[in-house]
PDB file of C-alpha atoms and ligand atoms in Angstrom:
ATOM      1  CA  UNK A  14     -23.399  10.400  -0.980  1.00 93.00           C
ATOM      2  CA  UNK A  15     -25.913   8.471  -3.171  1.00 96.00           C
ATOM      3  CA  UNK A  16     -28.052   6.546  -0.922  1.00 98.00           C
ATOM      4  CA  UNK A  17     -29.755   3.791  -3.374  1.00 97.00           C
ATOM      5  CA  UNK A  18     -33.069   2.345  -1.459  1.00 97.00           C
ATOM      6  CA  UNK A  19     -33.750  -1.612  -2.764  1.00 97.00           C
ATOM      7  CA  UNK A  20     -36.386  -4.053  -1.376  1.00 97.00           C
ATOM      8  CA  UNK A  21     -33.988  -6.786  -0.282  1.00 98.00           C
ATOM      9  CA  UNK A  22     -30.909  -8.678  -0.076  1.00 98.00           C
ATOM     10  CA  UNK A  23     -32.061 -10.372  -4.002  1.00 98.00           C
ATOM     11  CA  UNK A  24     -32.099  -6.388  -5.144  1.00 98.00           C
ATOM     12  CA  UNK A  25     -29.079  -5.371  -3.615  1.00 98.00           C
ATOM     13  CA  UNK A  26     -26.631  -8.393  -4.885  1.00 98.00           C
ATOM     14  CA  UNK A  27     -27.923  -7.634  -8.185  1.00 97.00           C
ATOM     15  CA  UNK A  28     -27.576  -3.780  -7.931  1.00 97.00           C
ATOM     16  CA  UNK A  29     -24.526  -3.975  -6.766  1.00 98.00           C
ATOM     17  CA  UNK A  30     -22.923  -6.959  -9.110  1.00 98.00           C
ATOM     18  CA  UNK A  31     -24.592  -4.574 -12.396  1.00 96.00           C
ATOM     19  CA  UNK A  32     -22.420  -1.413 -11.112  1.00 97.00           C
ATOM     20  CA  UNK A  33     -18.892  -3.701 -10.623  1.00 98.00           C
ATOM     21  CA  UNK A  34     -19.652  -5.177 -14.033  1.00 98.00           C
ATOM     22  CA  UNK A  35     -20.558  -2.313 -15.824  1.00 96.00           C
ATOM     23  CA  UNK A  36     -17.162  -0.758 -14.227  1.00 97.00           C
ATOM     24  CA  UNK A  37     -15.318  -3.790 -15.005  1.00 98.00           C
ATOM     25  CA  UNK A  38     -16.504  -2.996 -19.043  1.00 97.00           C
ATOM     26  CA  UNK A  39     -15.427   0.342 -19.029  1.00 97.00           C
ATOM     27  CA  UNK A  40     -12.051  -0.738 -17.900  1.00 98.00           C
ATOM     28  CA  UNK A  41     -11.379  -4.075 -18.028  1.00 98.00           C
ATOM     29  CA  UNK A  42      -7.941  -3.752 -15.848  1.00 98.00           C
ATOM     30  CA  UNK A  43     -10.329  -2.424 -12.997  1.00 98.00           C
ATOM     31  CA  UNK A  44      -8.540  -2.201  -9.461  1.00 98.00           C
ATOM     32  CA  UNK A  45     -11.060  -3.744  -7.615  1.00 98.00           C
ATOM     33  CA  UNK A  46     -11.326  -3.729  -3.783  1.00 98.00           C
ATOM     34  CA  UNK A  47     -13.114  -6.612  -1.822  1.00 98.00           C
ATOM     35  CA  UNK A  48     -14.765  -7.548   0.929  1.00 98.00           C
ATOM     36  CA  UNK A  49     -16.030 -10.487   2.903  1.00 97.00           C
ATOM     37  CA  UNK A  50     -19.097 -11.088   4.976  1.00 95.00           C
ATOM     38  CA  UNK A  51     -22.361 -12.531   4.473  1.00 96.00           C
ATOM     39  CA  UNK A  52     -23.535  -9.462   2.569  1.00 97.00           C
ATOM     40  CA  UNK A  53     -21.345 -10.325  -0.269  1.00 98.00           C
ATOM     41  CA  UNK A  54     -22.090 -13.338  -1.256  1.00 98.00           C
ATOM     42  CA  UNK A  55     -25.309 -12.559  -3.188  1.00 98.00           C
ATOM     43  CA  UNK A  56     -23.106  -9.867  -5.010  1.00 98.00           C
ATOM     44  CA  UNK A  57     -20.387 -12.466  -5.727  1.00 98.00           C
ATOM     45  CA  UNK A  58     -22.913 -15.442  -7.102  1.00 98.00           C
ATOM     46  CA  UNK A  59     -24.575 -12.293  -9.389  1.00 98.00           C
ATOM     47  CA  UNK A  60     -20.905 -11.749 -10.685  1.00 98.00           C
ATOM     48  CA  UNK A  61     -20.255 -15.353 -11.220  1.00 98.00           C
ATOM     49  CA  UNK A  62     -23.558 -15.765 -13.257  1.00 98.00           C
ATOM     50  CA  UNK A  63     -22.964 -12.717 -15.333  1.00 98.00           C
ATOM     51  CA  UNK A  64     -19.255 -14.310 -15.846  1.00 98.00           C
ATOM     52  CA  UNK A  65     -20.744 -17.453 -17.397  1.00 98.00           C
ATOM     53  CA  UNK A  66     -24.037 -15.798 -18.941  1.00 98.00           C
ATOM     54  CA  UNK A  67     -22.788 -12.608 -20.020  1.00 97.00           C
ATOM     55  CA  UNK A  68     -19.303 -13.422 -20.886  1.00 97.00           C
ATOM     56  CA  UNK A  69     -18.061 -10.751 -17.826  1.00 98.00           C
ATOM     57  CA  UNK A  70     -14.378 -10.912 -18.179  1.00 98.00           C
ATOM     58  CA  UNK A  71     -12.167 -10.600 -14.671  1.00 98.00           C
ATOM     59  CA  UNK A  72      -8.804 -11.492 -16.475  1.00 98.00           C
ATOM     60  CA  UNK A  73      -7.378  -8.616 -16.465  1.00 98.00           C
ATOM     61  CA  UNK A  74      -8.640  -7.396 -12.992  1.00 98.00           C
ATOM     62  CA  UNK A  75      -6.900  -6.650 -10.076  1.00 98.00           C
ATOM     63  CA  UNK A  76      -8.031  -7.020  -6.358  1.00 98.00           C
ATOM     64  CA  UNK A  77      -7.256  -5.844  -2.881  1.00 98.00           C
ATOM     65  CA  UNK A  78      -9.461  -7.412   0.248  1.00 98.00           C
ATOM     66  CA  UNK A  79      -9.597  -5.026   3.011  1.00 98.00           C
ATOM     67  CA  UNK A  80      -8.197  -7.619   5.808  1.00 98.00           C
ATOM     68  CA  UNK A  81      -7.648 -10.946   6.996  1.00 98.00           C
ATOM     69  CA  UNK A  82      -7.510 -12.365  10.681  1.00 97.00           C
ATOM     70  CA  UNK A  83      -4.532 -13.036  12.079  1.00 97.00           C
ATOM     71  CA  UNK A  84      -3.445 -16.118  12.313  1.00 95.00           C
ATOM     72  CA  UNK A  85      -4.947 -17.686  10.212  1.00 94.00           C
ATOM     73  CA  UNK A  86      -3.436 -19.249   7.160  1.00 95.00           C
ATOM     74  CA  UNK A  87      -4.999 -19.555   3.533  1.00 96.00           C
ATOM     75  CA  UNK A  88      -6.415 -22.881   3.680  1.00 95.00           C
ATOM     76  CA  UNK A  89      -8.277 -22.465   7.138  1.00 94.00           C
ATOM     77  CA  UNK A  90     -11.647 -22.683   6.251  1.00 92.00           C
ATOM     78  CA  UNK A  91     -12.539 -19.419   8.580  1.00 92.00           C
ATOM     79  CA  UNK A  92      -9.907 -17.228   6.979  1.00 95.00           C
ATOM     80  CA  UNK A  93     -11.068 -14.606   4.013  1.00 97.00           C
ATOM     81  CA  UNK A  94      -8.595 -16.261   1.910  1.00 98.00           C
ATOM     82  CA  UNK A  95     -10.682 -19.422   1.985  1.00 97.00           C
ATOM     83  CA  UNK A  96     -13.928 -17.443   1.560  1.00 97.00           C
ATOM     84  CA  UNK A  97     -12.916 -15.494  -1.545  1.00 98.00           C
ATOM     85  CA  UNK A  98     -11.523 -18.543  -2.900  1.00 98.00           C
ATOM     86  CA  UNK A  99     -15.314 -20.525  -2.581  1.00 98.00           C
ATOM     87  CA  UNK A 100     -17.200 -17.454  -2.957  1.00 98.00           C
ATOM     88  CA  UNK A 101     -15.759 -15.708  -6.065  1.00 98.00           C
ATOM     89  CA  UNK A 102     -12.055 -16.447  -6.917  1.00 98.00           C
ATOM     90  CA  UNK A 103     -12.117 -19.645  -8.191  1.00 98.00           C
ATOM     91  CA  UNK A 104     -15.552 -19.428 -10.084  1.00 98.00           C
ATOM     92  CA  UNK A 105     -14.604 -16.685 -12.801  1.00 98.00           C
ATOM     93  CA  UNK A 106     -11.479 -16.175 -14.824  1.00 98.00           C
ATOM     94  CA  UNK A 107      -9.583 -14.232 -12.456  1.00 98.00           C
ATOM     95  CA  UNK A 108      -5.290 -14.485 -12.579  1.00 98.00           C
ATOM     96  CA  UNK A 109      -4.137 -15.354  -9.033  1.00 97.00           C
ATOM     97  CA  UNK A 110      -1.143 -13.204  -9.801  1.00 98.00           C
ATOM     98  CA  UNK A 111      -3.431 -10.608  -9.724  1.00 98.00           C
ATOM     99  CA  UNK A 112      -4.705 -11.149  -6.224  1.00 98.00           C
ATOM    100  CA  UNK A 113      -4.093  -9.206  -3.182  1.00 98.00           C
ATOM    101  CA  UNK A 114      -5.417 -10.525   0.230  1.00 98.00           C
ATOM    102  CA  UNK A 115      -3.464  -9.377   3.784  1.00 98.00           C
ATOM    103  CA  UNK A 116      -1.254 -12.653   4.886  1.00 98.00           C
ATOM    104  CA  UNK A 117      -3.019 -13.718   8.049  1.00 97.00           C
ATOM    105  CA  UNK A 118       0.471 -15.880   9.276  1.00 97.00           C
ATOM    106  CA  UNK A 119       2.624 -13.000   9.049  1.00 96.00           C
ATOM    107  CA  UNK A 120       4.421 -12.983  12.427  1.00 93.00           C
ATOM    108  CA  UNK A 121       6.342  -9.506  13.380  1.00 90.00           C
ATOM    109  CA  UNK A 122       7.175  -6.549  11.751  1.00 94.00           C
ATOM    110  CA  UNK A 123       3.149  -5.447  11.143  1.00 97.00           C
ATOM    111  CA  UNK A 124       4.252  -2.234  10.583  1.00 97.00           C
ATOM    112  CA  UNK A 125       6.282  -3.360   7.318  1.00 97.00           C
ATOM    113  CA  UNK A 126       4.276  -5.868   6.063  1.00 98.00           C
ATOM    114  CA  UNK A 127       1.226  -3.469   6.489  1.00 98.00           C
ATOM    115  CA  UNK A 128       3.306  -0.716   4.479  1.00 98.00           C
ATOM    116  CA  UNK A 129       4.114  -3.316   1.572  1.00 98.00           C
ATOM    117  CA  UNK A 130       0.499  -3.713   1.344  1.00 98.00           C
ATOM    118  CA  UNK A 131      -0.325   0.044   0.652  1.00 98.00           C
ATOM    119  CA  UNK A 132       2.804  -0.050  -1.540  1.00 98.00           C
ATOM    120  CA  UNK A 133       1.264  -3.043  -3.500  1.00 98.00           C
ATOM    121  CA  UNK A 134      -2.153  -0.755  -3.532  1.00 98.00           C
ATOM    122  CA  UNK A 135       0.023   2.321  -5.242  1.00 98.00           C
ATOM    123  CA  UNK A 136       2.078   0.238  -7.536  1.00 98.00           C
ATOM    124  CA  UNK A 137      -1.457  -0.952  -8.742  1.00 98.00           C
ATOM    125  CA  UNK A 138      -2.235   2.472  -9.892  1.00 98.00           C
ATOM    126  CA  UNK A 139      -4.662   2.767  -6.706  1.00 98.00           C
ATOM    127  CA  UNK A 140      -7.916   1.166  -6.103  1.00 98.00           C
ATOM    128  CA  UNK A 141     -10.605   2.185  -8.716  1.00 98.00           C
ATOM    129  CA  UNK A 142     -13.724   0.460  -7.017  1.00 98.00           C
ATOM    130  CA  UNK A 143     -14.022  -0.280  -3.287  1.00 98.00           C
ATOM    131  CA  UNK A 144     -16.426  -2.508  -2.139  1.00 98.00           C
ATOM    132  CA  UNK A 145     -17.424  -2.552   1.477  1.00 98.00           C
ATOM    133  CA  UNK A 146     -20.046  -4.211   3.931  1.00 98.00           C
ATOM    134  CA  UNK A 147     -20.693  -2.671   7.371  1.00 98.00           C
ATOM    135  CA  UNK A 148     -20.412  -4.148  10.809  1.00 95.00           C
ATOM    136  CA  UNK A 149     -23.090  -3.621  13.159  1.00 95.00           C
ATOM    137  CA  UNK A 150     -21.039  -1.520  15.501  1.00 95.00           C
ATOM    138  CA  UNK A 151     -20.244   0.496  12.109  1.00 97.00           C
ATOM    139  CA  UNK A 152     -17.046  -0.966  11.293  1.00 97.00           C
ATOM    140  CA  UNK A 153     -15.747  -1.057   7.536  1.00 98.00           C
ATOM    141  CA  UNK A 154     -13.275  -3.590   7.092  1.00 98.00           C
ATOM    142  CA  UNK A 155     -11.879  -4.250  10.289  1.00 97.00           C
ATOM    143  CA  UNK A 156     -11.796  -0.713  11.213  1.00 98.00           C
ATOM    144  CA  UNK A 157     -13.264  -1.150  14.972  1.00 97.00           C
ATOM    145  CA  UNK A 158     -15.151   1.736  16.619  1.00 97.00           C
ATOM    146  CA  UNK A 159     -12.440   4.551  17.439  1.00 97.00           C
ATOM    147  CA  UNK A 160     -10.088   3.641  14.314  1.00 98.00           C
ATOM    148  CA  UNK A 161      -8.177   6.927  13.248  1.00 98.00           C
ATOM    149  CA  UNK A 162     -10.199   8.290  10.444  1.00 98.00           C
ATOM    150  CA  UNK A 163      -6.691   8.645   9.017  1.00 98.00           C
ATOM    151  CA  UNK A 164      -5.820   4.903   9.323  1.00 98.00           C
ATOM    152  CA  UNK A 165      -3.313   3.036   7.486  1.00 98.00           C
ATOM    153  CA  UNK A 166      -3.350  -0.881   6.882  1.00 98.00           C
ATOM    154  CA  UNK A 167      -2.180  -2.016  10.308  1.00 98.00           C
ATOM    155  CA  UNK A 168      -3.146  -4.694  12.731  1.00 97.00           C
ATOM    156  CA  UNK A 169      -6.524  -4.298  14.548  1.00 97.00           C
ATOM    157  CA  UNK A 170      -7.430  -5.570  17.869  1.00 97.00           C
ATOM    158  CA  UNK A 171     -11.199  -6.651  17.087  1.00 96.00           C
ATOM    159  CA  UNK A 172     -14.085  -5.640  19.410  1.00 94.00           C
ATOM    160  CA  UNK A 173     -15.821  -8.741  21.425  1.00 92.00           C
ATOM    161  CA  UNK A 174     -19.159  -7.736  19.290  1.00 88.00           C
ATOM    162  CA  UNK A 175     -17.219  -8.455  16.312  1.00 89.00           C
ATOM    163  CA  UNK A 176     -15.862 -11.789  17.463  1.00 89.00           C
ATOM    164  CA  UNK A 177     -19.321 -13.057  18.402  1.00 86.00           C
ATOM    165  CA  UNK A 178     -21.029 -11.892  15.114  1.00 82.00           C
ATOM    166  CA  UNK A 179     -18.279 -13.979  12.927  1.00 79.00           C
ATOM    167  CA  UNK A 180     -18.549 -16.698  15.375  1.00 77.00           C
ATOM    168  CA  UNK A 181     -21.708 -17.552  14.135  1.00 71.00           C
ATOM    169  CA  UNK A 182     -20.850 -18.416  10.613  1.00 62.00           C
ATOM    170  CA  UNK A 183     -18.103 -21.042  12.392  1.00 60.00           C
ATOM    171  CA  UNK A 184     -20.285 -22.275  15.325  1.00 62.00           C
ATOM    172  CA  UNK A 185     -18.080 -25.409  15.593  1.00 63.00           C
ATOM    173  CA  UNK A 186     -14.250 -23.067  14.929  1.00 58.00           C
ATOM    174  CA  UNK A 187     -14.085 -22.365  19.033  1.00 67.00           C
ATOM    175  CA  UNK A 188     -13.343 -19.285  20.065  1.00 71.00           C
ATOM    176  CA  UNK A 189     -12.299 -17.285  16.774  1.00 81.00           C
ATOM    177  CA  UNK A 190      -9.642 -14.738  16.248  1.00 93.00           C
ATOM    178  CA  UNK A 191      -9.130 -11.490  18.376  1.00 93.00           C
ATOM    179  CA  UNK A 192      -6.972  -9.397  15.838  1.00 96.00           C
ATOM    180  CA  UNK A 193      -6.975  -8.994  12.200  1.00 97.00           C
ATOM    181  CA  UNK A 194      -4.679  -7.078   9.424  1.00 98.00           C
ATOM    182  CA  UNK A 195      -6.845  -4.433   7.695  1.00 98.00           C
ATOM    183  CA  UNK A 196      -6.752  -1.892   5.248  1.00 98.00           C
ATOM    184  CA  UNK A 197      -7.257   1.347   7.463  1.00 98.00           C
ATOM    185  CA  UNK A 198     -10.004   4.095   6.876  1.00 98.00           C
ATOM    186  CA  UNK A 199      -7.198   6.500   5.310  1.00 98.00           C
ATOM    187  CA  UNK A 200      -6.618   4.063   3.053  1.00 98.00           C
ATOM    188  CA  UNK A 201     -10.413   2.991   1.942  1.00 98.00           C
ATOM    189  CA  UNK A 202     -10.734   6.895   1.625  1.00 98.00           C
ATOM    190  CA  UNK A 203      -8.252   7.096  -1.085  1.00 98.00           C
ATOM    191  CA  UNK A 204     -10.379   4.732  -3.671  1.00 98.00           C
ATOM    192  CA  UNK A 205     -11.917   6.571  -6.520  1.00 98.00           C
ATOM    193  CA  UNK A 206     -15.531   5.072  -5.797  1.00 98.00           C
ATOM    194  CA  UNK A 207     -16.928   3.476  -2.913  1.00 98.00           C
ATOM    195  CA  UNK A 208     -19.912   0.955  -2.953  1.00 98.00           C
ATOM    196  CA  UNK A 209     -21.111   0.315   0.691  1.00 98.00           C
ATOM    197  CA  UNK A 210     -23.339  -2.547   1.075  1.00 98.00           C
ATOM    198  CA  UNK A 211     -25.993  -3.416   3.841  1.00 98.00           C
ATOM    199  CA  UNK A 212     -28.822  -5.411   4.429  1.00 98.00           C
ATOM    200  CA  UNK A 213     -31.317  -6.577   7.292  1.00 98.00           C
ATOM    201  CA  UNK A 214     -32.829  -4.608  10.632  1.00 98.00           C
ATOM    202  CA  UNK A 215     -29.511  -5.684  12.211  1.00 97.00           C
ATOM    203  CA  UNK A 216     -27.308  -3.343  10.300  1.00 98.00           C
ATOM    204  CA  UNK A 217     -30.373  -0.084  10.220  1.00 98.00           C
ATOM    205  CA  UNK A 218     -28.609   1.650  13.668  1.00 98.00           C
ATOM    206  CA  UNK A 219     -25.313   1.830  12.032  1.00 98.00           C
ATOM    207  CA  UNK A 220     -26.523   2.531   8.392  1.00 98.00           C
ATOM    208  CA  UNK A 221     -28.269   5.756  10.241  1.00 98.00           C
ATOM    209  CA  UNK A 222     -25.555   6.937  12.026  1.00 98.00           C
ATOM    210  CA  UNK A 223     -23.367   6.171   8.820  1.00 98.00           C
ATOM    211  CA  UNK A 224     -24.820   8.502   6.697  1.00 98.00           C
ATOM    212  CA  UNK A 225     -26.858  11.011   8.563  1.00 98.00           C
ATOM    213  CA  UNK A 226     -25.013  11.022  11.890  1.00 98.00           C
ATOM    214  CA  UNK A 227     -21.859  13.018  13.060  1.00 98.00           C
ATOM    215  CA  UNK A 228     -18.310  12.183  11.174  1.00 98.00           C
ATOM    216  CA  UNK A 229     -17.342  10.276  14.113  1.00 98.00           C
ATOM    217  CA  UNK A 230     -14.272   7.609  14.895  1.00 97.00           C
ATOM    218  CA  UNK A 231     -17.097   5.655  16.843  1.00 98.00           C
ATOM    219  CA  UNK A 232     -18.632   5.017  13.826  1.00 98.00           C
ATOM    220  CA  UNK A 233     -16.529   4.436  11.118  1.00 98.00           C
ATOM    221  CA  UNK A 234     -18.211   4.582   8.410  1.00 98.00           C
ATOM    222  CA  UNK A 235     -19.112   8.261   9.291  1.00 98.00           C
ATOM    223  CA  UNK A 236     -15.460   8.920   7.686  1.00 98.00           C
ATOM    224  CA  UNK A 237     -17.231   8.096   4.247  1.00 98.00           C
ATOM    225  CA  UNK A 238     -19.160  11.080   4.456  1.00 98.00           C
ATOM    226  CA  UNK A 239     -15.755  12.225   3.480  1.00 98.00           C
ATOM    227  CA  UNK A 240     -15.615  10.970   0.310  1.00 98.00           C
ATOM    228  CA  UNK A 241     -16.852  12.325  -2.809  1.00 97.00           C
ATOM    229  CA  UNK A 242     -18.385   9.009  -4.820  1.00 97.00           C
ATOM    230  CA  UNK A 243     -19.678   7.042  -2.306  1.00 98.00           C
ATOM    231  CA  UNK A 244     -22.575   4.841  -2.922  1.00 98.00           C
ATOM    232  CA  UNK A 245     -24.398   3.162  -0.121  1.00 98.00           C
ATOM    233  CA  UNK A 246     -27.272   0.583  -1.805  1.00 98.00           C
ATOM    234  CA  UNK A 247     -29.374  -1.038   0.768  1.00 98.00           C
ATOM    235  CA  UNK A 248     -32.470  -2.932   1.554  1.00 98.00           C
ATOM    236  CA  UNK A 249     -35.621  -1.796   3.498  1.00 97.00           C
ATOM    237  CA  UNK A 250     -34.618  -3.347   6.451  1.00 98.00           C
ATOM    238  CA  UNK A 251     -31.091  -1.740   6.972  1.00 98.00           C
ATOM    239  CA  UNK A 252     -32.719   1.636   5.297  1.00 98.00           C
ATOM    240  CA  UNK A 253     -35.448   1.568   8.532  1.00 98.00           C
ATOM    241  CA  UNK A 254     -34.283   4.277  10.914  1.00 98.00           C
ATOM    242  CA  UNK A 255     -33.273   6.707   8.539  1.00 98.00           C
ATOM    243  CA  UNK A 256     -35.032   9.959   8.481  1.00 98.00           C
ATOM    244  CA  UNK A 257     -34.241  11.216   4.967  1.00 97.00           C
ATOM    245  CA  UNK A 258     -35.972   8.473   2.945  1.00 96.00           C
ATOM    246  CA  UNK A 259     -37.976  10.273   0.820  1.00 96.00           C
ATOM    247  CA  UNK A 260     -35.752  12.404   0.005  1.00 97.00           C
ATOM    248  CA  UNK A 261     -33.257   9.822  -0.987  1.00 97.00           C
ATOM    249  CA  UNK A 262     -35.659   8.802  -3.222  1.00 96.00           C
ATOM    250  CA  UNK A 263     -36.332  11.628  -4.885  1.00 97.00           C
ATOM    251  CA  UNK A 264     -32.420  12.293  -5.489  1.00 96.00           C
ATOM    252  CA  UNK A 265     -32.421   8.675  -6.993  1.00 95.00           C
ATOM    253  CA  UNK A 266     -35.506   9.806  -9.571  1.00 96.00           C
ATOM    254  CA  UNK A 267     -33.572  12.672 -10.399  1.00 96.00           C
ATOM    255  CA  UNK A 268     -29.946  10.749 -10.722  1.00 95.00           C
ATOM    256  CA  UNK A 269     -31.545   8.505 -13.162  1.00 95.00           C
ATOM    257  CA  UNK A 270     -32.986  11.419 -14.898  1.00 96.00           C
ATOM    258  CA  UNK A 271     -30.227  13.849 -15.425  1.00 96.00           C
ATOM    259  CA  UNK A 272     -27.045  11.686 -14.268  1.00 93.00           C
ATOM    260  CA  UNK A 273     -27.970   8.144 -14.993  1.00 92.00           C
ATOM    261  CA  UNK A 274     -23.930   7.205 -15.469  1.00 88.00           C
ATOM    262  CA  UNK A 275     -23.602   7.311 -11.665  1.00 87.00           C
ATOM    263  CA  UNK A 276     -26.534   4.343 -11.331  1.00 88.00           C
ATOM    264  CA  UNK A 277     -24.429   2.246 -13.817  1.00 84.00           C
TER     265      UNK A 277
HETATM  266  C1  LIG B  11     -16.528  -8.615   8.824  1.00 88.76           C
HETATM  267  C2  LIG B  11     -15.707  -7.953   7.719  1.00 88.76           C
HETATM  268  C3  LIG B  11     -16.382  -6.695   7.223  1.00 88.76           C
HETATM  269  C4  LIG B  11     -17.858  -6.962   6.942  1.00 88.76           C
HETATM  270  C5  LIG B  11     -18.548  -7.417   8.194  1.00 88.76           C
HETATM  271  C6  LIG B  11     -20.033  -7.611   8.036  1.00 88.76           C
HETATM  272  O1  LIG B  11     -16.330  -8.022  10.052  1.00 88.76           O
HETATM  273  N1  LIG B  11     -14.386  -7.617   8.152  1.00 88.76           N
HETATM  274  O2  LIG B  11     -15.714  -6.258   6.050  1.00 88.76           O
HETATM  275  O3  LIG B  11     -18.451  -5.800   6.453  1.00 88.76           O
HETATM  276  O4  LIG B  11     -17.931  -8.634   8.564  1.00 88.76           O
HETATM  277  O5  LIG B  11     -20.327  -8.926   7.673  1.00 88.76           O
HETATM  278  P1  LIG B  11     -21.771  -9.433   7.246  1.00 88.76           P
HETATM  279  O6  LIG B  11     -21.940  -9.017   5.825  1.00 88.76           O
HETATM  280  O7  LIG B  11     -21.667 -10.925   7.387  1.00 88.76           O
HETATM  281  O8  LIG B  11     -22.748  -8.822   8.148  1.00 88.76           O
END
């Protein structure tokens, strides 16, 4: 695990929108996988601006968002369908044929719908870049506290914590959502490279246990610890309880020193 230490939210979104870009460059029909969440919005207005400064071409792109909440159909203005739309999708020069996002009004039959979706992933050529925020209670995606570590895209029951925290971007939406389509940890695990993003004191207890606690299903982005190119960047604030600072920041020096490819 690379653990990449910036000051704040600014830092991060611009961190993190330099290593999709530079990825998009190499290979510009990137599988990219998405996520939603406050976190990501600074990271998707960075991309934007390097799409209309830098000429940062998504054309030929293809994406996969980890979930969707049940229920809830592409126009609702809570869904993730709505927020990738305003937030990203229809600010650069992607091809809607090339977007994947879970169908939140699928009624029935999970199971198959849920195994299309993996299919889709596959028949994509598998997802080259995963992008991922983190929950406070640890969750990736919608991949609640005691998720398999082996998890498939399924349907997902979502903790009350998680309902209240996403209440409060939709203060006047009522009482939100209790279930949601999402990728499964299994399936995040089988990305090539994995960008984890975090920022503020909220997110610092599960960023610890993330990457210096126990692999654990009550934390689920333990599993990641798993995974051999996993990147978490994060800010001072989400950084705070972790022991292993300084040494993080020496690995960093010497990354940019003798490996510099994996910090671009
Ligand atoms: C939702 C999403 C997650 C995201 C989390 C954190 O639960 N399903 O993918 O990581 O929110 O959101 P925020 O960045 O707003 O803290």
């Amino acid at each position: 695990m690379l653990v990449v230490l910036k000051r704040d939210y600014e830092e991060v979104s611009r961190q993190a929108a330099r290593l999709i870009a530079s990825a998009v460059r190499r290979k510009p029909a990137l599988t990219l996988g998405l996520a939603t969440g406050g976190t990501m919005v600074g990271i998707y207005d960075q991309l934007v601006r390097l799409h209309k400064e830098e000429a940062l071409d998504f054309s030929r792109v293809v994406t996969f968002n980890l979930d969707e909440y049940l229920g809830l159909a592409a126009d609702h203005p809570q869904s993730f369908h709505h927020f990738m739309r305003e937030n990203f999708f229809s600010r650069v020069n992607i091809d809607p044929r090339n977007v994947h996002i879970p169908d939140g009004t699928i009624r029935g039959n999970y199971d198959q719908y849920c195994a299309g979706y993996e299919e889709a992933i596959r028949q994509a050529g598998g997802i080259d870049l995963q992008l991922l925020g983190i929950g406070r209670n640890g969750h990736v995606g919608f991949n609640e506290p005691t998720s398999s570590i082996g998890s498939r895209t399924r349907l997902k029951v979502l903790t009350r914590e998680t309902i209240e925290d996403n209440q409060k971007s939709f203060p006047s939406a009522g009482e939100g959502p209790r279930c949601a389509i999402t990728m499964g940890i299994g399936t995040i695990l089988e990305a090539r490279r994995i960008l984890l993003m975090a920022t503020g004191a909220s997110k610092a207890a599960a960023v610890a246990k993330s990457i210096e606690g126990p692999i654990t299903s009550a934390v689920s982005a333990s599993a990641l610890q798993l995974h051999p190119d996993v990147t978490f960047l994060i800010d001072e604030q989400a950084a705070s309880q972790l022991t292993q600072r300084e040494y993080y920041r020496q690995v960093l020096e010497m990354t940019a020193l003798l490996t510099p490819e994996r910090l671009s």
